[in-house]
Amino acid sequence: MTARDALLFVFVGCLIIGTGFVQSWNSALLILNMGLISAIMALGVNLQWGLAGLFNVGVMGFVALGGLAAVVTSMPANAEEWSVGGVRVIFGLLLGAGTIIATIMLRQRMAADRARNLATLVVLIGGFFLFRAVFDPGVDAIESVNPAATGYLGGLGLPVLVAWPVGGLLAAGAAWIIGKTALGLRSDYLAIATLGIAEIIIAILKNEDWLSRGVKNVVGLPRPVPYEIDLQNSESFVERAAGLGLDPTTASTLYVKLGYSILFAIVLIILLWLAQKALNSPWGRMMRAIRDNEVAAEAMGKDVTARHLQVFILGSAICGIAGAMMTTLDGQLTPGTYQPLRYTFLIWVMVIVGGSGNNLGAVLGGFLIWFLWVQVEPIGLLVMQGVTAGMADGYWLKDHLLDSAAHMRLLTMGLVLLLVLRFSPRGLIPER
Amino acid sequence: MDYLNALVAFANFVLVPGTAYGAQLALGALGVTLIYGILRFSNFAHGDTMAFGTMFVILITWGFQSAGISFGPLPTALLALPFGIALTGLFLIGTDKVVYQFYRQRKVKPVVLVMVSLGVMFIMNGLTRFIIGPNDQRFADGERFIISARDFKTMTGLDEGLAIKSTQGITLITAIIVVAVLFWFLNKTRTGKSMRAFSDNEDLALLSGINPERVVLYTWLIVAALATVAGTLYGLDKSFKPFTYFQLLLPIFAAAIVGGLGNPLGAIAGGFVIAFSEVTITYAFKKVGNYVLPDALAPDGLAQLLSTDYKFAVSFAILIIVLLFKPTGLFKGQSV
C-alpha cells in the first residue's frame, strides 16, 4: 500500500465521518455497513474480472442466493407445512435433478445419432411431467397453510451467522452449474449467460413461495446483535449511555449498527487477507498469466477451463457471503427488490472505479461508490433547488426538475464509469 | 372435440401475440446484431436505446395530440416516429463521437467496449427517467382493434373469439417494411455493401478504400431507427416503462445469439423462436385442451408448463441449448 492509496482510504473515511457530523451518525453507520458489504461484493467481482478476466454480470443472482441462505439457515422450520407437503416437494426436486443427471449420462453413454436425440427428448419431457406431477400438489399444500403468515417450509433454525458461509456455499454450487455450461463460451456470451441466470434466480425466489414466500417476503430474520428495544429496557445500558451523554434511543441504534459494522469488518478483513494471499501466490500469477494470454498459458500446460471454473466459483461464493450478510442486516428477504442496476452493474462500477486487478482498489471502490450512490440523491436535490431557486413556485419545469432529482444517481454513476474508463482505465488504485 | 374453436383460442392467445412480440424482438435483435457485426461488441445499452427513442416518440406524440394533429384510425405515434428516429440518431452519433470513437481508435478488447456500453446504459437510463419519469406511460390512440372478439364471434358463430389489436397489425406491417428496407439497403446500395464487407473482413474492407467512420455512422443511424421503431411498437402494443425496456435486453440478446450474432437473418429467426417459446411455454393450455380432448382427458389444472414469470428463464434456456449444440447460433454467426 503506497502513501497515495492510504490517502485515498483516509479521504473516503473522511467522507463517511463527515456524513456523521453533517447528517447523523446513524446515516454514517448505515453507509459504513452497506459500504463494507459492497466492498466484499466488489472483492468477489474483482477476483473474477481483475484476476481472471471473466465477465460475470450475474452478481445479483449470487447475492440473492446468499439472501435465500439466510432464510433457509436461520428461520425456524414450519412443522405443519413440512407435514403436509415437505417430503413430497423434496422428492419432486430429487426427481427433477434425477432427470437432468439421467439426461447427461444418457448423452455420454450413447453414440451420437438420431436415437440418442430421441432418447434425450423422451427422458427430458417425461421427466418434466413426472416432476411436475409429484412437485405441484406438494407446493399447493404447503402454500395453502396459513399463507398470511407462513406458507413456506421455513429453515433450519440455526444461528444467523451460520448463514453467511452457507450463502457462500449456495452461490458456489450455482456457480459450478453455470460454469460447467457457460464458461466454455467466449466473453460476451458468458456475460449474457450470467445475466440470464441472475434473472432466473430472482424469478425462482419471487415465485417459489414454498421456498422463500416469494413476494410476500420473509420478515423477522434472527439477528446476530441485540434488539434496540431490549437495550433501551436494560438499566445498565441506559446508565452507560447517559454517561456518554446520549439518549438511550440513539445510543441503542448506534450500538446495534456498530455491532454489525464490527462483524462485517471482520469478514471483510479475512476475505481481503485471503484475496491478497491468493493474488501474490503462484496461483495468482498463473491466473493473471491465463488472463493476459490464454493461448500461451494453455501451451504451458495450464488447464484454462478448470482454472476459470475455480475462480468463477470462488468469486461467486464471496458475492453469496455478502448477499447473506446484507439480508441479515435488513432482517428480511424481499425478492422483489433485487434489480440488476443496483446489484450487478453498480458493483461493476465499484470494481472499475476502484481499480480492477487490485483488491485494495476494489474495496476502496466499494466504499466510495456506495457513498456516492447514497449521497448523490440529496446532493442532486440541493443542486436542483439551487437551479430552480429563481423559478416561480408551481412552474412545471421547477416541479419536474425537483421530482427528477432522484434519478440523478443513475446519470452520475454512468458519468463516473465513463470518465474513469476514459481517463484512468486502471482505476483509482491500479493493478501492480 | 372442437378443433376450430381450439384453433381460434390458440391463435388468440399464442399465435397473434407471439407474432407481434416476435416482430418486436426481431427488430431489437437486428440492432444488437448490427452493432456486433460492425462495431464488434455486445451493446448493453440497447434496451435503454429503445426506451430513449420511444421517449422522444412519446413526447412528440403528446405534442401532436395537444396540437390536435392525429393520424385518423392509426396511432399518432407513427407520425412522430421519424422525428424520434432522427433525434435518437443524433444522440447515438454524438455518443459515438464522445465515447466510442476513442476506444475504437485504440483498438481495445471487445470486452472493454462492453463495459463502456454499460456506462452509456446508465446514462441513457438516467436520462430517460429524468425526462419522462420511471412510470408507465400510455400513448396509443386511434382505433383499438382490427377485429374484436365479439365481432369475430358474431361473424363466425364460434364460441371462441379472436381479437387482433390494431397495434399488433401495425407491428407486423411496420416490421415487414423495416426489414425489407434494411435488406434492400444492405444488399443493393453501395453503403450497405461496404457495411457488409466491413463486417466480414475489416482489414480487407479498409484495404479496398472503404471509409470506416462512414460505415460506423450509418450503423448508428440504422441502429437508432431499428431501436426506436422496435421500442415504439412494443410501447404501443403493451405500455412504455423504462424498467421493462431495460429488462428486454435478455430476450433480445437471446434472440440475436440464437440466430447467430452478426447475422441479420438470424436475428429475425431468433426473435420469433424466442417469442414463440416464451408464449407457448408460459401459456395455460387448459382452454385449448378442453376443446380438443375428450371430456375424460380434459385437464384439471391450467395445463401451464411454467408460470408466466419464468419467461426470462425460457429465453435463457433456449439460448443455452442452442449454444451447446450450435455454438454460433442457428444461422452461422460470427465467432470472433
PDB file of N, CA, C and O in Angstrom, chain A residues 274-335:
ATOM      1  N   LEU A 274      -7.197 -13.114   2.568  1.00  0.00           N
ATOM      2  CA  LEU A 274      -7.139 -14.295   1.702  1.00  0.00           C
ATOM      3  C   LEU A 274      -6.924 -13.889   0.244  1.00  0.00           C
ATOM      4  O   LEU A 274      -6.123 -14.496  -0.474  1.00  0.00           O
ATOM      5  N   ALA A 275      -7.633 -12.838  -0.177  1.00  0.00           N
ATOM      6  CA  ALA A 275      -7.533 -12.417  -1.576  1.00  0.00           C
ATOM      7  C   ALA A 275      -6.118 -11.911  -1.880  1.00  0.00           C
ATOM      8  O   ALA A 275      -5.574 -12.176  -2.953  1.00  0.00           O
ATOM      9  N   GLN A 276      -5.533 -11.187  -0.926  1.00  0.00           N
ATOM     10  CA  GLN A 276      -4.169 -10.705  -1.135  1.00  0.00           C
ATOM     11  C   GLN A 276      -3.196 -11.870  -1.215  1.00  0.00           C
ATOM     12  O   GLN A 276      -2.306 -11.894  -2.060  1.00  0.00           O
ATOM     13  N   LYS A 277      -3.377 -12.854  -0.330  1.00  0.00           N
ATOM     14  CA  LYS A 277      -2.541 -14.057  -0.361  1.00  0.00           C
ATOM     15  C   LYS A 277      -2.638 -14.721  -1.733  1.00  0.00           C
ATOM     16  O   LYS A 277      -1.646 -15.131  -2.328  1.00  0.00           O
ATOM     17  N   ALA A 278      -3.908 -14.832  -2.211  1.00  0.00           N
ATOM     18  CA  ALA A 278      -4.129 -15.514  -3.487  1.00  0.00           C
ATOM     19  C   ALA A 278      -3.474 -14.745  -4.626  1.00  0.00           C
ATOM     20  O   ALA A 278      -2.845 -15.325  -5.514  1.00  0.00           O
ATOM     21  N   LEU A 279      -3.608 -13.421  -4.552  1.00  0.00           N
ATOM     22  CA  LEU A 279      -3.084 -12.577  -5.635  1.00  0.00           C
ATOM     23  C   LEU A 279      -1.569 -12.728  -5.746  1.00  0.00           C
ATOM     24  O   LEU A 279      -1.014 -12.767  -6.846  1.00  0.00           O
ATOM     25  N   ASN A 280      -0.890 -12.797  -4.612  1.00  0.00           N
ATOM     26  CA  ASN A 280       0.567 -12.816  -4.626  1.00  0.00           C
ATOM     27  C   ASN A 280       1.148 -14.223  -4.561  1.00  0.00           C
ATOM     28  O   ASN A 280       2.332 -14.397  -4.312  1.00  0.00           O
ATOM     29  N   SER A 281       0.298 -15.220  -4.756  1.00  0.00           N
ATOM     30  CA  SER A 281       0.797 -16.595  -4.723  1.00  0.00           C
ATOM     31  C   SER A 281       1.077 -17.052  -6.153  1.00  0.00           C
ATOM     32  O   SER A 281       0.706 -16.381  -7.110  1.00  0.00           O
ATOM     33  N   PRO A 282       1.739 -18.189  -6.302  1.00  0.00           N
ATOM     34  CA  PRO A 282       1.928 -18.744  -7.659  1.00  0.00           C
ATOM     35  C   PRO A 282       0.592 -18.910  -8.380  1.00  0.00           C
ATOM     36  O   PRO A 282       0.491 -18.682  -9.582  1.00  0.00           O
ATOM     37  N   TRP A 283      -0.437 -19.247  -7.600  1.00  0.00           N
ATOM     38  CA  TRP A 283      -1.773 -19.422  -8.192  1.00  0.00           C
ATOM     39  C   TRP A 283      -2.234 -18.115  -8.825  1.00  0.00           C
ATOM     40  O   TRP A 283      -2.735 -18.089  -9.952  1.00  0.00           O
ATOM     41  N   GLY A 284      -2.044 -16.990  -8.091  1.00  0.00           N
ATOM     42  CA  GLY A 284      -2.453 -15.694  -8.606  1.00  0.00           C
ATOM     43  C   GLY A 284      -1.680 -15.329  -9.862  1.00  0.00           C
ATOM     44  O   GLY A 284      -2.238 -14.796 -10.824  1.00  0.00           O
ATOM     45  N   ARG A 285      -0.380 -15.628  -9.864  1.00  0.00           N
ATOM     46  CA  ARG A 285       0.426 -15.324 -11.056  1.00  0.00           C
ATOM     47  C   ARG A 285      -0.059 -16.145 -12.243  1.00  0.00           C
ATOM     48  O   ARG A 285      -0.157 -15.641 -13.366  1.00  0.00           O
ATOM     49  N   MET A 286      -0.399 -17.405 -11.956  1.00  0.00           N
ATOM     50  CA  MET A 286      -0.902 -18.253 -13.041  1.00  0.00           C
ATOM     51  C   MET A 286      -2.211 -17.682 -13.597  1.00  0.00           C
ATOM     52  O   MET A 286      -2.400 -17.608 -14.819  1.00  0.00           O
ATOM     53  N   MET A 287      -3.112 -17.235 -12.680  1.00  0.00           N
ATOM     54  CA  MET A 287      -4.391 -16.696 -13.141  1.00  0.00           C
ATOM     55  C   MET A 287      -4.163 -15.489 -14.040  1.00  0.00           C
ATOM     56  O   MET A 287      -4.810 -15.334 -15.078  1.00  0.00           O
ATOM     57  N   ARG A 288      -3.244 -14.619 -13.619  1.00  0.00           N
ATOM     58  CA  ARG A 288      -3.010 -13.425 -14.436  1.00  0.00           C
ATOM     59  C   ARG A 288      -2.390 -13.791 -15.773  1.00  0.00           C
ATOM     60  O   ARG A 288      -2.667 -13.183 -16.797  1.00  0.00           O
ATOM     61  N   ALA A 289      -1.534 -14.817 -15.742  1.00  0.00           N
ATOM     62  CA  ALA A 289      -0.927 -15.263 -16.997  1.00  0.00           C
ATOM     63  C   ALA A 289      -2.011 -15.761 -17.944  1.00  0.00           C
ATOM     64  O   ALA A 289      -2.008 -15.451 -19.141  1.00  0.00           O
ATOM     65  N   ILE A 290      -2.968 -16.508 -17.369  1.00  0.00           N
ATOM     66  CA  ILE A 290      -4.067 -17.013 -18.211  1.00  0.00           C
ATOM     67  C   ILE A 290      -4.879 -15.848 -18.743  1.00  0.00           C
ATOM     68  O   ILE A 290      -5.259 -15.803 -19.918  1.00  0.00           O
ATOM     69  N   ARG A 291      -5.149 -14.869 -17.864  1.00  0.00           N
ATOM     70  CA  ARG A 291      -5.955 -13.717 -18.265  1.00  0.00           C
ATOM     71  C   ARG A 291      -5.284 -12.970 -19.412  1.00  0.00           C
ATOM     72  O   ARG A 291      -5.936 -12.583 -20.382  1.00  0.00           O
ATOM     73  N   ASP A 292      -3.955 -12.785 -19.295  1.00  0.00           N
ATOM     74  CA  ASP A 292      -3.285 -11.950 -20.282  1.00  0.00           C
ATOM     75  C   ASP A 292      -3.048 -12.666 -21.594  1.00  0.00           C
ATOM     76  O   ASP A 292      -3.052 -12.047 -22.652  1.00  0.00           O
ATOM     77  N   ASN A 293      -2.813 -13.957 -21.533  1.00  0.00           N
ATOM     78  CA  ASN A 293      -2.623 -14.690 -22.779  1.00  0.00           C
ATOM     79  C   ASN A 293      -3.024 -16.143 -22.597  1.00  0.00           C
ATOM     80  O   ASN A 293      -2.240 -16.986 -22.173  1.00  0.00           O
ATOM     81  N   GLU A 294      -4.290 -16.395 -22.947  1.00  0.00           N
ATOM     82  CA  GLU A 294      -4.845 -17.708 -22.719  1.00  0.00           C
ATOM     83  C   GLU A 294      -4.098 -18.784 -23.506  1.00  0.00           C
ATOM     84  O   GLU A 294      -3.816 -19.860 -22.991  1.00  0.00           O
ATOM     85  N   VAL A 295      -3.778 -18.431 -24.746  1.00  0.00           N
ATOM     86  CA  VAL A 295      -3.170 -19.430 -25.627  1.00  0.00           C
ATOM     87  C   VAL A 295      -1.802 -19.841 -25.089  1.00  0.00           C
ATOM     88  O   VAL A 295      -1.476 -21.034 -24.988  1.00  0.00           O
ATOM     89  N   ALA A 296      -1.009 -18.831 -24.679  1.00  0.00           N
ATOM     90  CA  ALA A 296       0.318 -19.124 -24.164  1.00  0.00           C
ATOM     91  C   ALA A 296       0.223 -19.962 -22.896  1.00  0.00           C
ATOM     92  O   ALA A 296       0.974 -20.928 -22.714  1.00  0.00           O
ATOM     93  N   ALA A 297      -0.733 -19.585 -22.018  1.00  0.00           N
ATOM     94  CA  ALA A 297      -0.868 -20.318 -20.766  1.00  0.00           C
ATOM     95  C   ALA A 297      -1.239 -21.765 -21.037  1.00  0.00           C
ATOM     96  O   ALA A 297      -0.744 -22.693 -20.385  1.00  0.00           O
ATOM     97  N   GLU A 298      -2.104 -21.955 -22.032  1.00  0.00           N
ATOM     98  CA  GLU A 298      -2.523 -23.316 -22.356  1.00  0.00           C
ATOM     99  C   GLU A 298      -1.336 -24.118 -22.895  1.00  0.00           C
ATOM    100  O   GLU A 298      -1.163 -25.290 -22.578  1.00  0.00           O
ATOM    101  N   ALA A 299      -0.502 -23.408 -23.686  1.00  0.00           N
ATOM    102  CA  ALA A 299       0.668 -24.079 -24.236  1.00  0.00           C
ATOM    103  C   ALA A 299       1.631 -24.477 -23.123  1.00  0.00           C
ATOM    104  O   ALA A 299       2.374 -25.447 -23.248  1.00  0.00           O
ATOM    105  N   MET A 300       1.617 -23.702 -22.019  1.00  0.00           N
ATOM    106  CA  MET A 300       2.488 -24.033 -20.886  1.00  0.00           C
ATOM    107  C   MET A 300       1.906 -25.174 -20.057  1.00  0.00           C
ATOM    108  O   MET A 300       2.443 -25.511 -19.006  1.00  0.00           O
ATOM    109  N   GLY A 301       0.778 -25.702 -20.483  1.00  0.00           N
ATOM    110  CA  GLY A 301       0.208 -26.841 -19.778  1.00  0.00           C
ATOM    111  C   GLY A 301      -0.779 -26.474 -18.688  1.00  0.00           C
ATOM    112  O   GLY A 301      -1.098 -27.286 -17.842  1.00  0.00           O
ATOM    113  N   LYS A 302      -1.244 -25.205 -18.676  1.00  0.00           N
ATOM    114  CA  LYS A 302      -2.240 -24.828 -17.675  1.00  0.00           C
ATOM    115  C   LYS A 302      -3.627 -25.208 -18.187  1.00  0.00           C
ATOM    116  O   LYS A 302      -3.945 -24.982 -19.356  1.00  0.00           O
ATOM    117  N   ASP A 303      -4.422 -25.745 -17.278  1.00  0.00           N
ATOM    118  CA  ASP A 303      -5.781 -26.141 -17.642  1.00  0.00           C
ATOM    119  C   ASP A 303      -6.697 -24.915 -17.511  1.00  0.00           C
ATOM    120  O   ASP A 303      -7.234 -24.641 -16.450  1.00  0.00           O
ATOM    121  N   VAL A 304      -6.841 -24.174 -18.615  1.00  0.00           N
ATOM    122  CA  VAL A 304      -7.531 -22.890 -18.569  1.00  0.00           C
ATOM    123  C   VAL A 304      -8.974 -23.046 -18.099  1.00  0.00           C
ATOM    124  O   VAL A 304      -9.440 -22.325 -17.212  1.00  0.00           O
ATOM    125  N   THR A 305      -9.700 -24.011 -18.671  1.00  0.00           N
ATOM    126  CA  THR A 305     -11.109 -24.167 -18.316  1.00  0.00           C
ATOM    127  C   THR A 305     -11.274 -24.464 -16.832  1.00  0.00           C
ATOM    128  O   THR A 305     -12.132 -23.872 -16.153  1.00  0.00           O
ATOM    129  N   ALA A 306     -10.443 -25.354 -16.310  1.00  0.00           N
ATOM    130  CA  ALA A 306     -10.571 -25.722 -14.896  1.00  0.00           C
ATOM    131  C   ALA A 306     -10.256 -24.527 -14.003  1.00  0.00           C
ATOM    132  O   ALA A 306     -10.942 -24.287 -13.003  1.00  0.00           O
ATOM    133  N   ARG A 307      -9.222 -23.758 -14.361  1.00  0.00           N
ATOM    134  CA  ARG A 307      -8.852 -22.590 -13.545  1.00  0.00           C
ATOM    135  C   ARG A 307      -9.960 -21.545 -13.586  1.00  0.00           C
ATOM    136  O   ARG A 307     -10.288 -20.934 -12.582  1.00  0.00           O
ATOM    137  N   HIS A 308     -10.548 -21.346 -14.782  1.00  0.00           N
ATOM    138  CA  HIS A 308     -11.648 -20.387 -14.903  1.00  0.00           C
ATOM    139  C   HIS A 308     -12.808 -20.808 -14.017  1.00  0.00           C
ATOM    140  O   HIS A 308     -13.383 -19.991 -13.308  1.00  0.00           O
ATOM    141  N   LEU A 309     -13.131 -22.101 -14.051  1.00  0.00           N
ATOM    142  CA  LEU A 309     -14.242 -22.596 -13.240  1.00  0.00           C
ATOM    143  C   LEU A 309     -13.951 -22.337 -11.766  1.00  0.00           C
ATOM    144  O   LEU A 309     -14.798 -21.854 -11.013  1.00  0.00           O
ATOM    145  N   GLN A 310     -12.703 -22.627 -11.374  1.00  0.00           N
ATOM    146  CA  GLN A 310     -12.305 -22.448  -9.982  1.00  0.00           C
ATOM    147  C   GLN A 310     -12.500 -21.004  -9.520  1.00  0.00           C
ATOM    148  O   GLN A 310     -13.130 -20.735  -8.501  1.00  0.00           O
ATOM    149  N   VAL A 311     -11.989 -20.064 -10.298  1.00  0.00           N
ATOM    150  CA  VAL A 311     -12.035 -18.678  -9.857  1.00  0.00           C
ATOM    151  C   VAL A 311     -13.459 -18.133  -9.968  1.00  0.00           C
ATOM    152  O   VAL A 311     -13.878 -17.301  -9.167  1.00  0.00           O
ATOM    153  N   PHE A 312     -14.224 -18.657 -10.919  1.00  0.00           N
ATOM    154  CA  PHE A 312     -15.617 -18.239 -11.044  1.00  0.00           C
ATOM    155  C   PHE A 312     -16.395 -18.661  -9.794  1.00  0.00           C
ATOM    156  O   PHE A 312     -17.177 -17.886  -9.234  1.00  0.00           O
ATOM    157  N   ILE A 313     -16.143 -19.883  -9.332  1.00  0.00           N
ATOM    158  CA  ILE A 313     -16.827 -20.380  -8.127  1.00  0.00           C
ATOM    159  C   ILE A 313     -16.414 -19.563  -6.909  1.00  0.00           C
ATOM    160  O   ILE A 313     -17.254 -19.136  -6.115  1.00  0.00           O
ATOM    161  N   LEU A 314     -15.112 -19.317  -6.773  1.00  0.00           N
ATOM    162  CA  LEU A 314     -14.632 -18.567  -5.603  1.00  0.00           C
ATOM    163  C   LEU A 314     -15.241 -17.163  -5.553  1.00  0.00           C
ATOM    164  O   LEU A 314     -15.746 -16.729  -4.521  1.00  0.00           O
ATOM    165  N   GLY A 315     -15.184 -16.459  -6.683  1.00  0.00           N
ATOM    166  CA  GLY A 315     -15.713 -15.097  -6.722  1.00  0.00           C
ATOM    167  C   GLY A 315     -17.201 -15.067  -6.429  1.00  0.00           C
ATOM    168  O   GLY A 315     -17.683 -14.217  -5.663  1.00  0.00           O
ATOM    169  N   SER A 316     -17.929 -16.022  -6.998  1.00  0.00           N
ATOM    170  CA  SER A 316     -19.379 -16.062  -6.771  1.00  0.00           C
ATOM    171  C   SER A 316     -19.680 -16.368  -5.316  1.00  0.00           C
ATOM    172  O   SER A 316     -20.625 -15.823  -4.737  1.00  0.00           O
ATOM    173  N   ALA A 317     -18.877 -17.234  -4.711  1.00  0.00           N
ATOM    174  CA  ALA A 317     -19.097 -17.575  -3.310  1.00  0.00           C
ATOM    175  C   ALA A 317     -18.958 -16.328  -2.445  1.00  0.00           C
ATOM    176  O   ALA A 317     -19.743 -16.109  -1.518  1.00  0.00           O
ATOM    177  N   ILE A 318     -17.972 -15.493  -2.768  1.00  0.00           N
ATOM    178  CA  ILE A 318     -17.794 -14.260  -1.985  1.00  0.00           C
ATOM    179  C   ILE A 318     -19.035 -13.377  -2.118  1.00  0.00           C
ATOM    180  O   ILE A 318     -19.528 -12.812  -1.135  1.00  0.00           O
ATOM    181  N   CYS A 319     -19.564 -13.289  -3.342  1.00  0.00           N
ATOM    182  CA  CYS A 319     -20.801 -12.498  -3.530  1.00  0.00           C
ATOM    183  C   CYS A 319     -21.942 -13.100  -2.721  1.00  0.00           C
ATOM    184  O   CYS A 319     -22.780 -12.372  -2.170  1.00  0.00           O
ATOM    185  N   GLY A 320     -21.991 -14.445  -2.649  1.00  0.00           N
ATOM    186  CA  GLY A 320     -23.038 -15.102  -1.884  1.00  0.00           C
ATOM    187  C   GLY A 320     -22.935 -14.772  -0.399  1.00  0.00           C
ATOM    188  O   GLY A 320     -23.941 -14.496   0.266  1.00  0.00           O
ATOM    189  N   ILE A 321     -21.698 -14.767   0.117  1.00  0.00           N
ATOM    190  CA  ILE A 321     -21.495 -14.418   1.528  1.00  0.00           C
ATOM    191  C   ILE A 321     -22.007 -12.999   1.769  1.00  0.00           C
ATOM    192  O   ILE A 321     -22.748 -12.734   2.721  1.00  0.00           O
ATOM    193  N   ALA A 322     -21.624 -12.093   0.878  1.00  0.00           N
ATOM    194  CA  ALA A 322     -22.059 -10.703   1.035  1.00  0.00           C
ATOM    195  C   ALA A 322     -23.585 -10.611   0.989  1.00  0.00           C
ATOM    196  O   ALA A 322     -24.195  -9.838   1.739  1.00  0.00           O
ATOM    197  N   GLY A 323     -24.196 -11.412   0.102  1.00  0.00           N
ATOM    198  CA  GLY A 323     -25.653 -11.386  -0.002  1.00  0.00           C
ATOM    199  C   GLY A 323     -26.316 -11.829   1.299  1.00  0.00           C
ATOM    200  O   GLY A 323     -27.296 -11.227   1.746  1.00  0.00           O
ATOM    201  N   ALA A 324     -25.761 -12.886   1.912  1.00  0.00           N
ATOM    202  CA  ALA A 324     -26.319 -13.367   3.182  1.00  0.00           C
ATOM    203  C   ALA A 324     -26.162 -12.301   4.258  1.00  0.00           C
ATOM    204  O   ALA A 324     -27.066 -12.072   5.065  1.00  0.00           O
ATOM    205  N   MET A 325     -25.009 -11.617   4.256  1.00  0.00           N
ATOM    206  CA  MET A 325     -24.784 -10.564   5.242  1.00  0.00           C
ATOM    207  C   MET A 325     -25.776  -9.435   5.058  1.00  0.00           C
ATOM    208  O   MET A 325     -26.315  -8.886   6.027  1.00  0.00           O
ATOM    209  N   MET A 326     -26.035  -9.093   3.797  1.00  0.00           N
ATOM    210  CA  MET A 326     -26.945  -7.983   3.531  1.00  0.00           C
ATOM    211  C   MET A 326     -28.356  -8.319   4.014  1.00  0.00           C
ATOM    212  O   MET A 326     -29.029  -7.478   4.614  1.00  0.00           O
ATOM    213  N   THR A 327     -28.809  -9.550   3.720  1.00  0.00           N
ATOM    214  CA  THR A 327     -30.143  -9.939   4.175  1.00  0.00           C
ATOM    215  C   THR A 327     -30.210  -9.965   5.695  1.00  0.00           C
ATOM    216  O   THR A 327     -31.226  -9.604   6.292  1.00  0.00           O
ATOM    217  N   THR A 328     -29.106 -10.360   6.329  1.00  0.00           N
ATOM    218  CA  THR A 328     -29.066 -10.332   7.793  1.00  0.00           C
ATOM    219  C   THR A 328     -29.214  -8.903   8.295  1.00  0.00           C
ATOM    220  O   THR A 328     -29.956  -8.636   9.244  1.00  0.00           O
ATOM    221  N   LEU A 329     -28.507  -7.997   7.647  1.00  0.00           N
ATOM    222  CA  LEU A 329     -28.577  -6.584   8.059  1.00  0.00           C
ATOM    223  C   LEU A 329     -30.004  -6.049   7.899  1.00  0.00           C
ATOM    224  O   LEU A 329     -30.521  -5.340   8.759  1.00  0.00           O
ATOM    225  N   ASP A 330     -30.638  -6.409   6.758  1.00  0.00           N
ATOM    226  CA  ASP A 330     -32.012  -5.940   6.521  1.00  0.00           C
ATOM    227  C   ASP A 330     -33.005  -6.612   7.455  1.00  0.00           C
ATOM    228  O   ASP A 330     -34.071  -6.078   7.720  1.00  0.00           O
ATOM    229  N   GLY A 331     -32.690  -7.832   7.880  1.00  0.00           N
ATOM    230  CA  GLY A 331     -33.618  -8.588   8.703  1.00  0.00           C
ATOM    231  C   GLY A 331     -34.762  -9.182   7.912  1.00  0.00           C
ATOM    232  O   GLY A 331     -35.714  -9.702   8.475  1.00  0.00           O
ATOM    233  N   GLN A 332     -34.718  -9.098   6.595  1.00  0.00           N
ATOM    234  CA  GLN A 332     -35.801  -9.658   5.784  1.00  0.00           C
ATOM    235  C   GLN A 332     -35.317  -9.967   4.379  1.00  0.00           C
ATOM    236  O   GLN A 332     -34.363  -9.359   3.893  1.00  0.00           O
ATOM    237  N   LEU A 333     -35.984 -10.938   3.748  1.00  0.00           N
ATOM    238  CA  LEU A 333     -35.678 -11.270   2.357  1.00  0.00           C
ATOM    239  C   LEU A 333     -36.815 -10.737   1.496  1.00  0.00           C
ATOM    240  O   LEU A 333     -37.956 -11.155   1.638  1.00  0.00           O
ATOM    241  N   THR A 334     -36.504  -9.803   0.614  1.00  0.00           N
ATOM    242  CA  THR A 334     -37.522  -9.197  -0.247  1.00  0.00           C
ATOM    243  C   THR A 334     -37.120  -9.401  -1.704  1.00  0.00           C
ATOM    244  O   THR A 334     -36.480  -8.538  -2.298  1.00  0.00           O
ATOM    245  N   PRO A 335     -37.503 -10.550  -2.295  1.00  0.00           N
ATOM    246  CA  PRO A 335     -37.037 -10.873  -3.646  1.00  0.00           C
ATOM    247  C   PRO A 335     -37.391  -9.797  -4.669  1.00  0.00           C
ATOM    248  O   PRO A 335     -36.694  -9.628  -5.657  1.00  0.00           O
TER     249      PRO A 335
END
